[in-house]
C-alpha cells in the first residue's frame, strides 16, 4: 500500500509540458528529500531526480523537480516520445522508518 | 561503471523456495546498503527492506517478515533474496537496488535488471 499519492495518468503532445504531482504527509515529504524514478516499459526503474530537484549525470534538463510542504512535483518540458513511461516519487518516512513509493503515474505521449 | 546484475527468471511451485542473486561491480560492495523492491504484475513499486552489506544485518519492511531472508557474500560482492513457502501472490519482479544519498533517504542507484519469479502449479 503506497503512502504517497500520484495521479494514475498524464499525457501531452510532443513539445508540451507535463507535470506530475506527488502528495504525502509531514512524516515523509514534509521532512525528507523526494526522489523520482522513471520506468520505461519492460525495464527496471532509473533514478531521475534526487534530493527534490537535483538531476544525476545524463538526465536531460527537460526533467525538473520541486517540493513545497508535503507535496512534490515532477515536470517534463519539451515532451518527447521516449518519455513515455511510468514515473514514481519516493521519500523516506519517519513513522515507518523506511522509504515509501508513490502510486505511480503513466505518462503517454499523444 | 556501477552495475548490479541479477539472476534469471524462476518458475516455482507453491510451497517451494527460491533464491535470487544480485552481483555488484564497479564500486566497493560494503560501502552501501542493498535494498530489495518488489513489483507485482501491473502494480507499483514496494520496498521490501535492506541489508547492511558491511555487517550482514537485515531490516525487513512490514509484510516481508518470516518468509523473506536477505543475505550477502562479500567475497563475491553479491546480495541474495530467499523466499520460502512460495505462494501465488509472490509472483512478481524482484529488484535489488543500491542505497544512495544517505541512510534515511529514498535513493536507489543503480537498480538491477530485475528477476521475475513466477509461482504456479
PDB file of C-alpha atoms in Angstrom:
ATOM      1  CA  UNK A   1       0.000   0.000   0.000  1.00  0.00           C
ATOM      2  CA  UNK A   2       1.550   3.279  -1.202  1.00  0.00           C
ATOM      3  CA  UNK A   3       1.747   6.194   1.176  1.00  0.00           C
ATOM      4  CA  UNK A   4       2.410   8.806  -1.498  1.00  0.00           C
ATOM      5  CA  UNK A   5      -0.410   9.667  -3.908  1.00  0.00           C
ATOM      6  CA  UNK A   6       0.097  10.375  -7.608  1.00  0.00           C
ATOM      7  CA  UNK A   7      -2.401  10.755 -10.459  1.00  0.00           C
ATOM      8  CA  UNK A   8      -2.668   7.454 -12.354  1.00  0.00           C
ATOM      9  CA  UNK A   9      -2.062   9.049 -15.725  1.00  0.00           C
ATOM     10  CA  UNK A  10      -0.866  12.163 -17.520  1.00  0.00           C
ATOM     11  CA  UNK A  11      -0.496  12.932 -21.191  1.00  0.00           C
ATOM     12  CA  UNK A  12       0.657  15.532 -23.659  1.00  0.00           C
ATOM     13  CA  UNK A  13       1.660  16.080 -27.234  1.00  0.00           C
ATOM     14  CA  UNK A  14       5.302  16.293 -28.307  1.00  0.00           C
ATOM     15  CA  UNK A  15       6.858  19.542 -27.160  1.00  0.00           C
ATOM     16  CA  UNK A  16       4.315  20.179 -24.427  1.00  0.00           C
ATOM     17  CA  UNK A  17       4.987  20.448 -20.689  1.00  0.00           C
ATOM     18  CA  UNK A  18       3.591  17.776 -18.377  1.00  0.00           C
ATOM     19  CA  UNK A  19       3.519  17.971 -14.591  1.00  0.00           C
ATOM     20  CA  UNK A  20       3.069  15.064 -12.174  1.00  0.00           C
ATOM     21  CA  UNK A  21       2.119  15.665  -8.556  1.00  0.00           C
ATOM     22  CA  UNK A  22       3.067  13.588  -5.505  1.00  0.00           C
ATOM     23  CA  UNK A  23       1.154  14.140  -2.272  1.00  0.00           C
ATOM     24  CA  UNK A  24       2.409  12.929   1.083  1.00  0.00           C
ATOM     25  CA  UNK A  25       2.476  13.964   4.722  1.00  0.00           C
ATOM     26  CA  UNK A  26       4.639  15.574   7.371  1.00  0.00           C
ATOM     27  CA  UNK A  27       6.345  12.273   8.145  1.00  0.00           C
ATOM     28  CA  UNK A  28       7.639  11.748   4.606  1.00  0.00           C
ATOM     29  CA  UNK A  29       7.722  14.548   2.024  1.00  0.00           C
ATOM     30  CA  UNK A  30       7.271  17.188   4.696  1.00  0.00           C
ATOM     31  CA  UNK A  31      10.526  16.285   6.417  1.00  0.00           C
ATOM     32  CA  UNK A  32      12.671  14.368   3.899  1.00  0.00           C
ATOM     33  CA  UNK A  33      14.049  14.571   0.400  1.00  0.00           C
ATOM     34  CA  UNK A  34      11.955  13.491  -2.572  1.00  0.00           C
ATOM     35  CA  UNK A  35      13.323  11.250  -5.293  1.00  0.00           C
ATOM     36  CA  UNK A  36      11.791  10.484  -8.694  1.00  0.00           C
ATOM     37  CA  UNK A  37      12.192   7.335 -10.795  1.00  0.00           C
ATOM     38  CA  UNK A  38      11.415   6.657 -14.440  1.00  0.00           C
ATOM     39  CA  UNK A  39      10.436   3.149 -15.509  1.00  0.00           C
ATOM     40  CA  UNK A  40      10.402   2.639 -19.259  1.00  0.00           C
ATOM     41  CA  UNK A  41       8.228  -0.273 -20.492  1.00  0.00           C
ATOM     42  CA  UNK A  42       9.742  -3.632 -19.580  1.00  0.00           C
ATOM     43  CA  UNK A  43      12.772  -2.188 -17.833  1.00  0.00           C
ATOM     44  CA  UNK A  44      13.996  -1.506 -14.319  1.00  0.00           C
ATOM     45  CA  UNK A  45      13.352   1.874 -12.679  1.00  0.00           C
ATOM     46  CA  UNK A  46      16.009   4.534 -13.140  1.00  0.00           C
ATOM     47  CA  UNK A  47      16.858   7.422 -10.824  1.00  0.00           C
ATOM     48  CA  UNK A  48      15.615  10.638 -12.428  1.00  0.00           C
ATOM     49  CA  UNK A  49      15.668  13.289  -9.673  1.00  0.00           C
ATOM     50  CA  UNK A  50      17.300  13.193  -6.254  1.00  0.00           C
ATOM     51  CA  UNK A  51      17.090  15.472  -3.214  1.00  0.00           C
ATOM     52  CA  UNK A  52      13.943  17.199  -4.521  1.00  0.00           C
ATOM     53  CA  UNK A  53      15.415  18.894  -7.581  1.00  0.00           C
ATOM     54  CA  UNK A  54      18.838  17.502  -8.489  1.00  0.00           C
ATOM     55  CA  UNK A  55      19.473  15.620 -11.720  1.00  0.00           C
ATOM     56  CA  UNK A  56      22.000  12.779 -11.920  1.00  0.00           C
ATOM     57  CA  UNK A  57      24.544  12.999 -14.677  1.00  0.00           C
ATOM     58  CA  UNK A  58      23.000  12.092 -18.021  1.00  0.00           C
ATOM     59  CA  UNK A  59      19.416  13.089 -17.183  1.00  0.00           C
ATOM     60  CA  UNK A  60      18.238  15.804 -19.603  1.00  0.00           C
ATOM     61  CA  UNK A  61      17.410  19.202 -18.129  1.00  0.00           C
ATOM     62  CA  UNK A  62      13.900  18.789 -19.564  1.00  0.00           C
ATOM     63  CA  UNK A  63      13.189  16.989 -16.306  1.00  0.00           C
ATOM     64  CA  UNK A  64      12.855  19.101 -13.168  1.00  0.00           C
ATOM     65  CA  UNK A  65      11.630  18.507  -9.646  1.00  0.00           C
ATOM     66  CA  UNK A  66      10.246  20.715  -6.924  1.00  0.00           C
ATOM     67  CA  UNK A  67       8.866  20.374  -3.432  1.00  0.00           C
ATOM     68  CA  UNK A  68       6.584  22.513  -1.290  1.00  0.00           C
ATOM     69  CA  UNK A  69       5.371  21.456   2.133  1.00  0.00           C
ATOM     70  CA  UNK A  70       4.031  17.922   1.933  1.00  0.00           C
ATOM     71  CA  UNK A  71       3.807  17.778  -1.865  1.00  0.00           C
ATOM     72  CA  UNK A  72       6.265  17.463  -4.713  1.00  0.00           C
ATOM     73  CA  UNK A  73       6.103  17.734  -8.481  1.00  0.00           C
ATOM     74  CA  UNK A  74       7.964  16.431 -11.486  1.00  0.00           C
ATOM     75  CA  UNK A  75       7.834  18.493 -14.665  1.00  0.00           C
ATOM     76  CA  UNK A  76       8.749  17.279 -18.120  1.00  0.00           C
ATOM     77  CA  UNK A  77       9.175  20.081 -20.624  1.00  0.00           C
ATOM     78  CA  UNK A  78       9.562  19.608 -24.360  1.00  0.00           C
ATOM     79  CA  UNK A  79       7.835  16.228 -24.116  1.00  0.00           C
ATOM     80  CA  UNK A  80       9.301  13.534 -26.367  1.00  0.00           C
ATOM     81  CA  UNK A  81       8.052  10.107 -27.415  1.00  0.00           C
ATOM     82  CA  UNK A  82      10.824   8.431 -25.444  1.00  0.00           C
ATOM     83  CA  UNK A  83       9.448   9.983 -22.241  1.00  0.00           C
ATOM     84  CA  UNK A  84       6.511   7.586 -22.379  1.00  0.00           C
ATOM     85  CA  UNK A  85       6.962   5.646 -19.131  1.00  0.00           C
ATOM     86  CA  UNK A  86       5.782   5.168 -15.565  1.00  0.00           C
ATOM     87  CA  UNK A  87       7.044   7.710 -13.056  1.00  0.00           C
ATOM     88  CA  UNK A  88       7.288   7.148  -9.304  1.00  0.00           C
ATOM     89  CA  UNK A  89       8.057   9.541  -6.474  1.00  0.00           C
ATOM     90  CA  UNK A  90       9.667   8.278  -3.273  1.00  0.00           C
ATOM     91  CA  UNK A  91      10.626   9.645   0.124  1.00  0.00           C
ATOM     92  CA  UNK A  92      11.815   8.370   3.479  1.00  0.00           C
ATOM     93  CA  UNK A  93       9.002   8.044   6.004  1.00  0.00           C
ATOM     94  CA  UNK A  94       9.970   8.788   9.607  1.00  0.00           C
ATOM     95  CA  UNK A  95       6.919   6.982  11.037  1.00  0.00           C
ATOM     96  CA  UNK A  96       7.576   3.796   9.078  1.00  0.00           C
ATOM     97  CA  UNK A  97      11.377   4.091   9.359  1.00  0.00           C
ATOM     98  CA  UNK A  98      11.735   3.254   5.709  1.00  0.00           C
ATOM     99  CA  UNK A  99      11.294   4.635   2.196  1.00  0.00           C
ATOM    100  CA  UNK A 100       7.867   4.787   0.596  1.00  0.00           C
ATOM    101  CA  UNK A 101       6.947   4.994  -3.074  1.00  0.00           C
ATOM    102  CA  UNK A 102       4.177   6.861  -4.807  1.00  0.00           C
ATOM    103  CA  UNK A 103       1.342   5.093  -6.579  1.00  0.00           C
ATOM    104  CA  UNK A 104       2.927   5.785  -9.949  1.00  0.00           C
ATOM    105  CA  UNK A 105       1.886   7.870 -12.966  1.00  0.00           C
ATOM    106  CA  UNK A 106       1.796   6.601 -16.521  1.00  0.00           C
ATOM    107  CA  UNK A 107       2.803   9.303 -18.982  1.00  0.00           C
ATOM    108  CA  UNK A 108       1.501   8.955 -22.523  1.00  0.00           C
ATOM    109  CA  UNK A 109       2.759  10.993 -25.447  1.00  0.00           C
ATOM    110  CA  UNK A 110      -0.164  11.582 -27.786  1.00  0.00           C
TER     111      UNK A 110
ATOM    112  CA  UNK B   1      30.652   1.531 -14.192  1.00  0.00           C
ATOM    113  CA  UNK B   2      28.483   0.766 -11.168  1.00  0.00           C
ATOM    114  CA  UNK B   3      26.304  -2.197 -12.062  1.00  0.00           C
ATOM    115  CA  UNK B   4      24.002  -4.735 -10.454  1.00  0.00           C
ATOM    116  CA  UNK B   5      23.336  -7.974 -12.321  1.00  0.00           C
ATOM    117  CA  UNK B   6      20.598 -10.282 -11.091  1.00  0.00           C
ATOM    118  CA  UNK B   7      19.993 -13.970 -11.677  1.00  0.00           C
ATOM    119  CA  UNK B   8      17.499 -15.183 -14.255  1.00  0.00           C
ATOM    120  CA  UNK B   9      13.767 -15.815 -14.148  1.00  0.00           C
ATOM    121  CA  UNK B  10      12.421 -18.578 -11.946  1.00  0.00           C
ATOM    122  CA  UNK B  11       9.304 -20.755 -12.200  1.00  0.00           C
ATOM    123  CA  UNK B  12       8.410 -22.403  -8.908  1.00  0.00           C
ATOM    124  CA  UNK B  13       5.556 -24.443  -7.489  1.00  0.00           C
ATOM    125  CA  UNK B  14       3.627 -23.266  -4.428  1.00  0.00           C
ATOM    126  CA  UNK B  15       5.433 -24.237  -1.236  1.00  0.00           C
ATOM    127  CA  UNK B  16       8.876 -24.261  -2.829  1.00  0.00           C
ATOM    128  CA  UNK B  17      11.729 -21.829  -2.156  1.00  0.00           C
ATOM    129  CA  UNK B  18      13.676 -19.512  -4.424  1.00  0.00           C
ATOM    130  CA  UNK B  19      16.956 -17.639  -4.061  1.00  0.00           C
ATOM    131  CA  UNK B  20      17.631 -14.568  -6.184  1.00  0.00           C
ATOM    132  CA  UNK B  21      21.161 -13.202  -6.506  1.00  0.00           C
ATOM    133  CA  UNK B  22      22.372  -9.676  -7.188  1.00  0.00           C
ATOM    134  CA  UNK B  23      26.045  -9.276  -8.126  1.00  0.00           C
ATOM    135  CA  UNK B  24      27.564  -5.829  -7.736  1.00  0.00           C
ATOM    136  CA  UNK B  25      30.504  -4.403  -9.637  1.00  0.00           C
ATOM    137  CA  UNK B  26      32.177  -1.055 -10.159  1.00  0.00           C
ATOM    138  CA  UNK B  27      32.222   0.036  -6.506  1.00  0.00           C
ATOM    139  CA  UNK B  28      33.175  -1.184  -3.031  1.00  0.00           C
ATOM    140  CA  UNK B  29      30.320  -3.528  -2.161  1.00  0.00           C
ATOM    141  CA  UNK B  30      30.418  -2.972   1.603  1.00  0.00           C
ATOM    142  CA  UNK B  31      30.170   0.830   1.297  1.00  0.00           C
ATOM    143  CA  UNK B  32      26.433   0.884   0.512  1.00  0.00           C
ATOM    144  CA  UNK B  33      23.396  -0.951   1.795  1.00  0.00           C
ATOM    145  CA  UNK B  34      21.446  -3.113  -0.628  1.00  0.00           C
ATOM    146  CA  UNK B  35      17.706  -2.764  -0.939  1.00  0.00           C
ATOM    147  CA  UNK B  36      15.095  -5.131  -2.347  1.00  0.00           C
ATOM    148  CA  UNK B  37      11.962  -3.886  -4.125  1.00  0.00           C
ATOM    149  CA  UNK B  38       9.002  -5.912  -5.356  1.00  0.00           C
ATOM    150  CA  UNK B  39       6.770  -5.146  -8.317  1.00  0.00           C
ATOM    151  CA  UNK B  40       3.745  -7.397  -8.763  1.00  0.00           C
ATOM    152  CA  UNK B  41       2.322  -7.728 -12.285  1.00  0.00           C
ATOM    153  CA  UNK B  42       0.844  -4.417 -13.406  1.00  0.00           C
ATOM    154  CA  UNK B  43       1.440  -2.874  -9.993  1.00  0.00           C
ATOM    155  CA  UNK B  44       3.709  -0.253  -8.435  1.00  0.00           C
ATOM    156  CA  UNK B  45       6.953  -0.469  -6.519  1.00  0.00           C
ATOM    157  CA  UNK B  46       7.061  -1.806  -2.957  1.00  0.00           C
ATOM    158  CA  UNK B  47      10.113  -1.562  -0.723  1.00  0.00           C
ATOM    159  CA  UNK B  48      10.853  -4.903   0.944  1.00  0.00           C
ATOM    160  CA  UNK B  49      13.759  -3.847   3.133  1.00  0.00           C
ATOM    161  CA  UNK B  50      17.503  -3.581   3.086  1.00  0.00           C
ATOM    162  CA  UNK B  51      20.663  -5.273   4.275  1.00  0.00           C
ATOM    163  CA  UNK B  52      23.785  -3.715   5.723  1.00  0.00           C
ATOM    164  CA  UNK B  53      26.418  -5.161   3.404  1.00  0.00           C
ATOM    165  CA  UNK B  54      29.139  -4.498   5.972  1.00  0.00           C
ATOM    166  CA  UNK B  55      27.582  -6.337   8.932  1.00  0.00           C
ATOM    167  CA  UNK B  56      25.052  -8.547   7.137  1.00  0.00           C
ATOM    168  CA  UNK B  57      22.283  -7.172   9.363  1.00  0.00           C
ATOM    169  CA  UNK B  58      18.925  -7.124   7.532  1.00  0.00           C
ATOM    170  CA  UNK B  59      15.902  -4.872   8.051  1.00  0.00           C
ATOM    171  CA  UNK B  60      12.540  -6.027   6.723  1.00  0.00           C
ATOM    172  CA  UNK B  61       9.584  -3.815   5.856  1.00  0.00           C
ATOM    173  CA  UNK B  62       6.121  -4.613   7.158  1.00  0.00           C
ATOM    174  CA  UNK B  63       4.712  -7.558   5.258  1.00  0.00           C
ATOM    175  CA  UNK B  64       8.093  -9.049   4.477  1.00  0.00           C
ATOM    176  CA  UNK B  65       8.960 -10.807   7.697  1.00  0.00           C
ATOM    177  CA  UNK B  66       9.125 -14.546   8.204  1.00  0.00           C
ATOM    178  CA  UNK B  67       9.395 -15.998   4.694  1.00  0.00           C
ATOM    179  CA  UNK B  68      11.846 -13.468   3.277  1.00  0.00           C
ATOM    180  CA  UNK B  69      15.565 -13.557   4.043  1.00  0.00           C
ATOM    181  CA  UNK B  70      18.265 -11.150   2.881  1.00  0.00           C
ATOM    182  CA  UNK B  71      21.919 -12.205   2.945  1.00  0.00           C
ATOM    183  CA  UNK B  72      25.243 -11.172   1.449  1.00  0.00           C
ATOM    184  CA  UNK B  73      28.519 -12.786   0.458  1.00  0.00           C
ATOM    185  CA  UNK B  74      31.075 -10.014   0.482  1.00  0.00           C
ATOM    186  CA  UNK B  75      33.766 -12.279  -1.036  1.00  0.00           C
ATOM    187  CA  UNK B  76      31.849 -12.211  -4.325  1.00  0.00           C
ATOM    188  CA  UNK B  77      30.101  -8.830  -3.878  1.00  0.00           C
ATOM    189  CA  UNK B  78      26.695 -10.471  -4.060  1.00  0.00           C
ATOM    190  CA  UNK B  79      23.433  -9.964  -2.223  1.00  0.00           C
ATOM    191  CA  UNK B  80      20.722 -12.590  -2.021  1.00  0.00           C
ATOM    192  CA  UNK B  81      16.970 -12.683  -1.509  1.00  0.00           C
ATOM    193  CA  UNK B  82      15.483 -16.000  -0.440  1.00  0.00           C
ATOM    194  CA  UNK B  83      11.747 -16.571  -0.294  1.00  0.00           C
ATOM    195  CA  UNK B  84      10.390 -19.740   1.282  1.00  0.00           C
ATOM    196  CA  UNK B  85       6.936 -21.348   1.254  1.00  0.00           C
ATOM    197  CA  UNK B  86       6.150 -19.590  -2.003  1.00  0.00           C
ATOM    198  CA  UNK B  87       2.566 -18.532  -2.711  1.00  0.00           C
ATOM    199  CA  UNK B  88       0.893 -17.464  -5.928  1.00  0.00           C
ATOM    200  CA  UNK B  89       0.829 -13.895  -4.659  1.00  0.00           C
ATOM    201  CA  UNK B  90       4.641 -13.864  -4.521  1.00  0.00           C
ATOM    202  CA  UNK B  91       4.626 -13.784  -8.326  1.00  0.00           C
ATOM    203  CA  UNK B  92       6.439 -10.553  -9.122  1.00  0.00           C
ATOM    204  CA  UNK B  93       9.598  -8.960 -10.433  1.00  0.00           C
ATOM    205  CA  UNK B  94      12.134  -8.538  -7.654  1.00  0.00           C
ATOM    206  CA  UNK B  95      14.740  -5.781  -7.945  1.00  0.00           C
ATOM    207  CA  UNK B  96      17.871  -5.152  -5.968  1.00  0.00           C
ATOM    208  CA  UNK B  97      18.936  -1.516  -5.729  1.00  0.00           C
ATOM    209  CA  UNK B  98      21.976   0.059  -4.121  1.00  0.00           C
ATOM    210  CA  UNK B  99      21.213   2.538  -1.367  1.00  0.00           C
ATOM    211  CA  UNK B 100      22.320   6.021  -2.357  1.00  0.00           C
ATOM    212  CA  UNK B 101      22.024   9.529  -0.992  1.00  0.00           C
ATOM    213  CA  UNK B 102      22.050   8.792   2.727  1.00  0.00           C
ATOM    214  CA  UNK B 103      20.716   6.144   5.109  1.00  0.00           C
ATOM    215  CA  UNK B 104      17.395   7.945   5.685  1.00  0.00           C
ATOM    216  CA  UNK B 105      16.775   8.673   2.039  1.00  0.00           C
ATOM    217  CA  UNK B 106      14.778   7.018  -0.689  1.00  0.00           C
ATOM    218  CA  UNK B 107      17.740   6.966  -3.031  1.00  0.00           C
ATOM    219  CA  UNK B 108      18.238   3.828  -5.093  1.00  0.00           C
ATOM    220  CA  UNK B 109      21.038   3.873  -7.668  1.00  0.00           C
ATOM    221  CA  UNK B 110      21.553   1.818  -9.662  1.00  0.00           C
ATOM    222  CA  UNK B 111      18.944  -0.922  -9.921  1.00  0.00           C
ATOM    223  CA  UNK B 112      19.426  -4.487 -11.026  1.00  0.00           C
ATOM    224  CA  UNK B 113      17.617  -5.541 -14.171  1.00  0.00           C
ATOM    225  CA  UNK B 114      15.019  -7.435 -12.148  1.00  0.00           C
ATOM    226  CA  UNK B 115      14.238 -11.114 -11.632  1.00  0.00           C
ATOM    227  CA  UNK B 116      10.800 -12.463 -12.477  1.00  0.00           C
ATOM    228  CA  UNK B 117       9.629 -15.088 -10.006  1.00  0.00           C
ATOM    229  CA  UNK B 118       6.523 -16.951 -11.112  1.00  0.00           C
ATOM    230  CA  UNK B 119       4.715 -19.203  -8.650  1.00  0.00           C
ATOM    231  CA  UNK B 120       2.342 -21.606 -10.331  1.00  0.00           C
ATOM    232  CA  UNK B 121       1.305 -25.223 -10.015  1.00  0.00           C
TER     233      UNK B 121
END
